[in-house]
Tab-separated table of C-alpha atoms in Angstrom:
chain	number	residue	atom	x	y	z
A	1	MET	CA	3.189	-269.951	59.276
A	2	CYS	CA	0.790	-269.069	56.450
A	3	ARG	CA	-2.373	-271.029	55.908
A	4	SER	CA	-2.384	-273.330	52.929
A	5	HIS	CA	-3.743	-271.861	49.733
A	6	ARG	CA	-5.352	-275.192	48.920
A	7	PRO	CA	-9.137	-274.934	49.249
A	8	THR	CA	-10.713	-277.083	51.934
A	9	ARG	CA	-13.813	-279.124	51.178
A	10	ALA	CA	-15.975	-276.703	53.126
A	11	ARG	CA	-14.610	-273.705	51.203
A	12	LEU	CA	-15.080	-275.524	47.900
A	13	LEU	CA	-18.706	-276.289	48.687
A	14	ARG	CA	-19.496	-272.823	50.099
A	15	GLY	CA	-17.894	-270.898	47.262
A	16	THR	CA	-19.736	-272.450	44.337
A	17	PRO	CA	-22.499	-270.766	42.357
A	18	VAL	CA	-26.012	-271.818	43.340
A	19	ASP	CA	-26.684	-273.465	39.973
A	20	GLN	CA	-23.668	-275.792	40.193
A	21	ALA	CA	-24.130	-279.075	42.004
A	22	VAL	CA	-20.865	-280.056	43.658
A	23	TYR	CA	-20.184	-283.581	44.869
A	24	MET	CA	-17.110	-284.544	46.864
A	25	LEU	CA	-16.177	-288.138	46.063
A	26	ASP	CA	-13.721	-290.507	47.692
A	27	ARG	CA	-11.103	-292.344	45.609
A	28	ASP	CA	-13.635	-295.040	44.679
A	29	GLY	CA	-16.342	-292.594	43.581
A	30	ARG	CA	-18.567	-292.753	46.663
A	31	ILE	CA	-20.254	-289.463	47.539
A	32	ILE	CA	-18.854	-288.130	50.816
A	33	SER	CA	-20.521	-284.706	50.722
A	34	TRP	CA	-22.440	-282.396	48.444
A	35	ASN	CA	-23.677	-278.822	48.358
A	36	ALA	CA	-27.209	-277.393	48.586
A	37	ALA	CA	-27.415	-276.993	44.791
A	38	ALA	CA	-26.797	-280.738	44.424
A	39	GLN	CA	-29.554	-281.460	46.929
A	40	ARG	CA	-31.950	-279.209	44.977
A	41	LEU	CA	-30.930	-280.696	41.635
A	42	ASP	CA	-31.235	-284.298	42.767
A	43	GLY	CA	-34.253	-283.869	45.029
A	44	LEU	CA	-32.770	-286.347	47.502
A	45	ALA	CA	-31.784	-286.238	51.171
A	46	ASP	CA	-28.258	-286.684	52.553
A	47	ASP	CA	-28.943	-290.202	53.788
A	48	GLU	CA	-30.117	-291.217	50.308
A	49	VAL	CA	-26.911	-290.049	48.616
A	50	VAL	CA	-23.965	-289.778	50.973
A	51	GLY	CA	-22.132	-293.105	50.915
A	52	SER	CA	-23.593	-294.104	47.536
A	53	HIS	CA	-21.442	-294.468	44.462
A	54	PHE	CA	-21.879	-291.408	42.243
A	55	SER	CA	-22.825	-293.712	39.347
A	56	CYS	CA	-26.357	-293.758	40.841
A	57	LEU	CA	-26.761	-290.329	39.217
A	58	TYR	CA	-26.176	-291.767	35.717
A	59	THR	CA	-28.591	-293.613	33.465
A	60	GLU	CA	-28.579	-297.398	33.559
A	61	ALA	CA	-27.218	-297.521	29.998
A	62	GLU	CA	-24.281	-295.289	30.977
A	63	ARG	CA	-23.559	-297.379	34.056
A	64	GLU	CA	-23.574	-300.539	31.933
A	65	ALA	CA	-21.238	-298.858	29.426
A	66	GLY	CA	-18.858	-297.923	32.257
A	67	VAL	CA	-19.185	-294.154	31.773
A	68	PRO	CA	-18.906	-293.215	35.485
A	69	VAL	CA	-15.803	-295.365	36.042
A	70	SER	CA	-14.304	-294.051	32.806
A	71	ALA	CA	-14.869	-290.456	33.981
A	72	LEU	CA	-12.954	-291.134	37.218
A	73	GLU	CA	-10.133	-292.896	35.375
A	74	GLN	CA	-9.812	-290.068	32.841
A	75	ALA	CA	-9.876	-287.409	35.578
A	76	ALA	CA	-7.159	-289.223	37.562
A	77	ARG	CA	-5.028	-289.714	34.441
A	78	GLU	CA	-5.559	-286.380	32.629
A	79	GLY	CA	-6.541	-284.001	35.418
A	80	ARG	CA	-10.185	-283.692	34.364
A	81	SER	CA	-13.088	-285.402	32.634
A	82	GLU	CA	-15.755	-283.252	31.036
A	83	ARG	CA	-18.935	-284.670	29.518
A	84	GLU	CA	-22.558	-283.939	28.711
A	85	GLY	CA	-25.368	-286.431	28.861
A	86	TRP	CA	-28.574	-287.551	30.468
A	87	ARG	CA	-28.493	-287.855	34.241
A	88	VAL	CA	-31.053	-289.453	36.537
A	89	ARG	CA	-32.604	-287.516	39.393
A	90	ASP	CA	-35.211	-288.128	42.095
A	91	GLY	CA	-37.987	-290.437	40.941
A	92	GLY	CA	-36.211	-291.281	37.675
A	93	ARG	CA	-36.499	-287.729	36.314
A	94	ARG	CA	-33.890	-287.120	33.629
A	95	ILE	CA	-31.953	-283.939	32.931
A	96	TRP	CA	-29.319	-283.063	30.336
A	97	ALA	CA	-26.238	-282.167	32.336
A	98	HIS	CA	-22.737	-280.856	31.844
A	99	ALA	CA	-20.373	-282.547	34.312
A	100	LEU	CA	-16.751	-281.904	35.172
A	101	VAL	CA	-14.828	-284.364	37.312
A	102	SER	CA	-11.467	-283.260	38.737
A	103	PRO	CA	-9.073	-285.180	40.986
A	104	MET	CA	-8.202	-284.042	44.512
A	105	ARG	CA	-4.642	-284.779	45.552
A	106	ASP	CA	-2.764	-284.447	48.819
A	107	ARG	CA	0.441	-282.457	49.236
A	108	ASP	CA	2.468	-285.357	47.905
A	109	GLY	CA	0.317	-285.653	44.793
A	110	ALA	CA	-1.456	-288.843	45.862
A	111	LEU	CA	-5.064	-289.145	44.753
A	112	VAL	CA	-7.446	-288.715	47.698
A	113	GLY	CA	-10.742	-288.253	45.866
A	114	PHE	CA	-12.608	-286.293	43.240
A	115	VAL	CA	-14.751	-283.191	42.867
A	116	LYS	CA	-17.690	-283.500	40.478
A	117	VAL	CA	-19.412	-280.289	39.353
A	118	THR	CA	-22.693	-280.676	37.470
A	119	ARG	CA	-24.916	-278.092	35.816
A	120	ASP	CA	-28.425	-278.772	34.545
A	121	ILE	CA	-28.373	-277.487	30.950
A	122	THR	CA	-31.648	-279.071	29.862
A	123	MET	CA	-33.212	-275.697	28.977
A	124	GLN	CA	-30.192	-274.538	26.972
A	125	ARG	CA	-30.173	-277.846	25.089
A	126	GLU	CA	-33.901	-277.574	24.351
A	127	MET	CA	-33.460	-274.009	23.105
A	128	LEU	CA	-30.593	-275.103	20.868
A	129	LEU	CA	-32.627	-278.016	19.494
A	130	GLN	CA	-35.577	-275.670	18.884
A	131	ALA	CA	-33.296	-273.246	17.030
A	132	HIS	CA	-32.013	-276.118	14.872
A	133	ARG	CA	-35.590	-277.214	14.165
A	134	MET	CA	-36.579	-273.678	13.176
A	135	GLU	CA	-33.537	-273.431	10.927
A	136	ALA	CA	-34.493	-276.730	9.270
A	137	VAL	CA	-38.078	-275.501	8.781
A	138	GLY	CA	-36.685	-272.314	7.227
A	139	HIS	CA	-34.531	-274.307	4.805
A	140	LEU	CA	-37.467	-276.568	3.941
A	141	THR	CA	-39.772	-273.591	3.386
A	142	ALA	CA	-37.206	-271.839	1.198
A	143	GLY	CA	-36.828	-275.018	-0.847
A	144	LEU	CA	-40.584	-275.383	-1.266
A	145	VAL	CA	-40.957	-271.730	-2.317
A	146	HIS	CA	-38.152	-272.157	-4.831
A	147	ASP	CA	-39.732	-275.310	-6.295
A	148	PHE	CA	-43.165	-273.670	-6.388
A	149	ASN	CA	-41.727	-270.609	-8.165
A	150	ASN	CA	-40.188	-272.909	-10.772
A	151	LEU	CA	-43.580	-274.544	-11.344
A	152	LEU	CA	-45.274	-271.138	-11.591
A	153	ALA	CA	-42.672	-269.962	-14.120
A	154	VAL	CA	-43.398	-272.956	-16.332
A	155	LEU	CA	-47.154	-272.444	-15.910
A	156	LEU	CA	-46.936	-268.717	-16.757
A	157	ALA	CA	-44.758	-269.348	-19.799
A	158	SER	CA	-47.206	-271.969	-21.038
A	159	LEU	CA	-50.247	-269.722	-20.463
A	160	ARG	CA	-48.589	-266.804	-22.286
A	161	ARG	CA	-47.685	-269.013	-25.247
A	162	LEU	CA	-51.211	-270.388	-25.323
A	163	ARG	CA	-52.920	-266.952	-25.242
A	164	PRO	CA	-52.427	-265.965	-28.917
A	165	SER	CA	-53.813	-269.264	-30.162
A	166	VAL	CA	-57.006	-269.227	-28.080
A	167	ARG	CA	-60.164	-268.216	-29.879
A	168	ASP	CA	-62.462	-266.048	-27.914
A	169	GLU	CA	-65.254	-268.575	-27.634
A	170	GLY	CA	-67.294	-267.866	-24.583
A	171	ASN	CA	-64.978	-266.765	-21.802
A	172	ALA	CA	-61.827	-268.660	-22.886
A	173	THR	CA	-59.546	-265.592	-23.108
A	174	ALA	CA	-60.968	-264.118	-19.898
A	175	LEU	CA	-60.346	-267.408	-18.083
A	176	LEU	CA	-56.822	-267.571	-19.524
A	177	ASP	CA	-56.097	-263.966	-18.467
A	178	THR	CA	-57.403	-264.725	-14.943
A	179	ALA	CA	-55.133	-267.787	-14.724
A	180	VAL	CA	-52.124	-265.634	-15.728
A	181	GLN	CA	-53.000	-262.977	-13.111
A	182	VAL	CA	-53.371	-265.575	-10.357
A	183	ALA	CA	-50.086	-267.268	-11.261
A	184	GLN	CA	-48.306	-263.873	-11.228
A	185	ARG	CA	-49.416	-263.285	-7.624
A	186	GLY	CA	-47.651	-266.456	-6.430
A	187	PRO	CA	-44.503	-266.311	-4.287
A	188	ARG	CA	-41.364	-264.905	-5.881
């Protein structure tokens, strides 16, 4: 008889990329095993995690809002729950994570547990936020240049209209001509 094509827990944990933390959860959400990437990501030992409810990896605010329980319910109902948010790691360190929770079912389709795959995307999020900030600075700068050019245009027009009526007493025309030259060198 052929071996089942369903992946075993060991094969699931062995075959995952090194940057994906994989947690095997029982039906109630308690961690029953995890891979080396999860250990690295969380900075905890087996005895600190195995047997704990996976909600310990969420922020207090998310636990109070029922986010972990909601993720399990959605995964059981819809076949998956996918979310991004802050997650708590060793010593209270926080990371921005992408998490996917999927149900595990037996041959009869009965729910036996869950697989939770988490990736630390803190750097990608920071880079995206930085790009948005730079874009905002660019828009602000463009707006300031535009407004400044409008002011310079009014100033230049006024100086040019004033020029014919200025008497050359002392350095008045030279000062006026210098003001026009300086205003012409402004941003365009």
